[in-house]
């Protein structure tokens, strides 16, 4: 039995290069298609404008720090859903009543699961928002409390385990 000796020719090299780069292009195109299909959009709305207004944001944070308000958030079971309770207190620990609260629970990885919150005053500096259904996971609370004498923006990380 005799073996013929293989001779590498120019077209062999060309075919190998084209096959290699063709495979790289196919894989890249696949990854790009998956990335574009799964991207829900801009996470931070108007991020460019927020950057331009950063000095105003810093001034507002200094004013909030001088005000001395504090907020504590807690998720608890309520009926078939959940209740989010926020306690507002002044620097001396006195409850803050009469504030208007707005807020949102945000799912860190997908804005489609975010939930707007409607708060009701429950007395003694407590404000409660009821949530019908809440999937298990880690949630980010972003809220704002406003009253005639000041405002407080606050964030909190909350963990919820549904039954």
XYZ file of C-alpha atoms in Angstrom:
163
model
C 0.000 0.000 0.000
C 1.408 3.346 -0.920
C 0.507 6.707 0.483
C 0.643 9.692 -1.745
C 2.231 12.710 -0.240
C -0.164 15.641 0.401
C 0.888 18.901 -1.136
C -0.457 22.144 0.339
C -1.521 24.430 -2.430
C -2.662 28.034 -2.441
C -6.329 27.201 -2.827
C -6.109 24.992 0.325
C -4.901 27.984 2.341
C -7.579 30.218 0.818
C -10.324 27.672 1.606
C -9.099 27.301 5.218
C -9.013 31.088 5.737
C -12.461 31.567 4.214
C -13.909 28.733 6.338
C -12.357 30.143 9.534
C -13.508 33.727 9.001
C -16.886 32.545 7.721
C -17.420 30.628 10.982
C -16.388 33.710 13.014
C -18.820 35.919 11.077
C -21.701 33.437 11.525
C -21.093 33.204 15.294
C -20.836 37.007 15.630
C -24.031 37.528 13.620
C -25.828 35.007 15.852
C -24.662 36.778 19.033
C -25.671 40.173 17.631
C -29.138 38.872 16.722
C -29.660 37.444 20.235
C -28.412 40.668 21.859
C -30.679 42.920 19.793
C -33.736 40.702 20.348
C -33.268 40.526 24.131
C -32.377 44.202 24.807
C -35.441 45.933 26.323
C -34.180 49.463 25.747
C -32.535 52.273 27.609
C -32.277 51.508 31.341
C -31.844 55.096 32.508
C -34.221 57.450 30.761
C -32.670 60.598 29.325
C -29.233 59.731 30.701
C -27.552 62.463 28.634
C -29.797 65.168 30.133
C -29.247 63.742 33.610
C -25.523 64.129 33.075
C -25.952 67.755 32.044
C -28.053 68.455 35.154
C -25.696 66.698 37.578
C -24.731 69.889 39.449
C -28.411 70.541 40.221
C -28.722 66.942 41.424
C -25.775 67.410 43.789
C -27.266 70.642 45.172
C -30.606 68.890 45.773
C -28.849 66.036 47.593
C -27.042 68.518 49.853
C -30.385 70.169 50.673
C -31.896 66.759 51.463
C -28.964 65.878 53.731
C -29.393 69.183 55.591
C -33.111 68.443 56.026
C -32.247 65.228 57.875
C -35.212 63.100 56.839
C -34.850 59.317 56.945
C -36.839 56.560 55.236
C -37.103 52.853 56.012
C -38.879 50.447 53.661
C -40.267 47.001 54.389
C -42.167 44.449 52.286
C -44.750 42.254 54.029
C -47.416 39.783 52.937
C -50.887 41.242 52.623
C -53.786 39.105 51.460
C -52.777 37.487 48.184
C -50.075 40.046 47.451
C -47.684 42.330 49.254
C -47.702 45.603 51.131
C -44.772 47.994 50.967
C -44.531 50.163 54.062
C -42.293 53.219 54.223
C -41.627 54.989 57.511
C -40.526 58.598 57.286
C -38.855 60.241 60.251
C -37.048 63.479 60.981
C -33.508 63.749 62.314
C -34.823 63.588 65.909
C -36.907 60.462 65.145
C -40.265 62.254 65.002
C -42.613 60.807 62.346
C -43.165 62.858 59.211
C -46.841 63.066 58.260
C -48.530 64.842 55.374
C -45.957 63.996 52.727
C -46.875 62.969 49.197
C -45.013 59.809 48.197
C -44.392 58.552 44.688
C -42.347 55.516 43.862
C -41.530 52.559 41.718
C -40.370 49.002 42.351
C -37.801 48.133 39.720
C -36.666 44.714 38.599
C -32.892 45.114 38.150
C -32.594 43.181 34.887
C -35.736 44.038 32.945
C -37.708 47.293 32.991
C -40.822 45.495 31.706
C -41.416 44.151 35.243
C -41.219 47.581 36.953
C -44.250 48.602 38.998
C -45.516 52.078 39.815
C -46.585 52.461 43.445
C -49.523 54.384 44.904
C -48.997 55.231 48.575
C -51.644 55.919 51.204
C -50.843 57.597 54.496
C -51.334 55.204 57.438
C -50.425 57.590 60.287
C -47.337 57.976 62.488
C -45.097 58.611 59.486
C -46.160 55.366 57.780
C -47.090 55.184 54.102
C -48.360 51.954 52.526
C -48.581 50.786 48.904
C -50.428 47.568 48.063
C -49.114 45.276 45.329
C -51.350 42.546 43.880
C -48.753 40.127 42.544
C -45.022 40.303 43.052
C -42.621 37.693 41.646
C -39.844 36.426 43.895
C -36.529 38.179 43.631
C -34.485 41.220 44.469
C -36.253 44.526 43.831
C -35.001 48.108 43.839
C -37.295 50.694 45.400
C -36.950 54.264 44.157
C -39.227 56.755 45.851
C -39.682 60.453 46.563
C -41.397 62.061 49.539
C -42.451 65.706 49.140
C -43.868 68.164 51.603
C -44.006 71.970 51.670
C -40.858 72.152 53.815
C -38.721 69.779 51.737
C -38.308 66.580 49.779
C -36.424 63.299 50.078
C -35.342 60.958 47.283
C -34.394 57.505 48.475
C -33.587 54.023 47.237
C -33.675 50.651 48.923
C -32.938 47.063 47.906
C -35.726 44.664 48.902
C -35.931 40.875 48.661
C -39.291 39.193 48.142
C -40.019 35.465 48.284
C -43.452 34.515 46.990
C -45.092 31.382 48.289
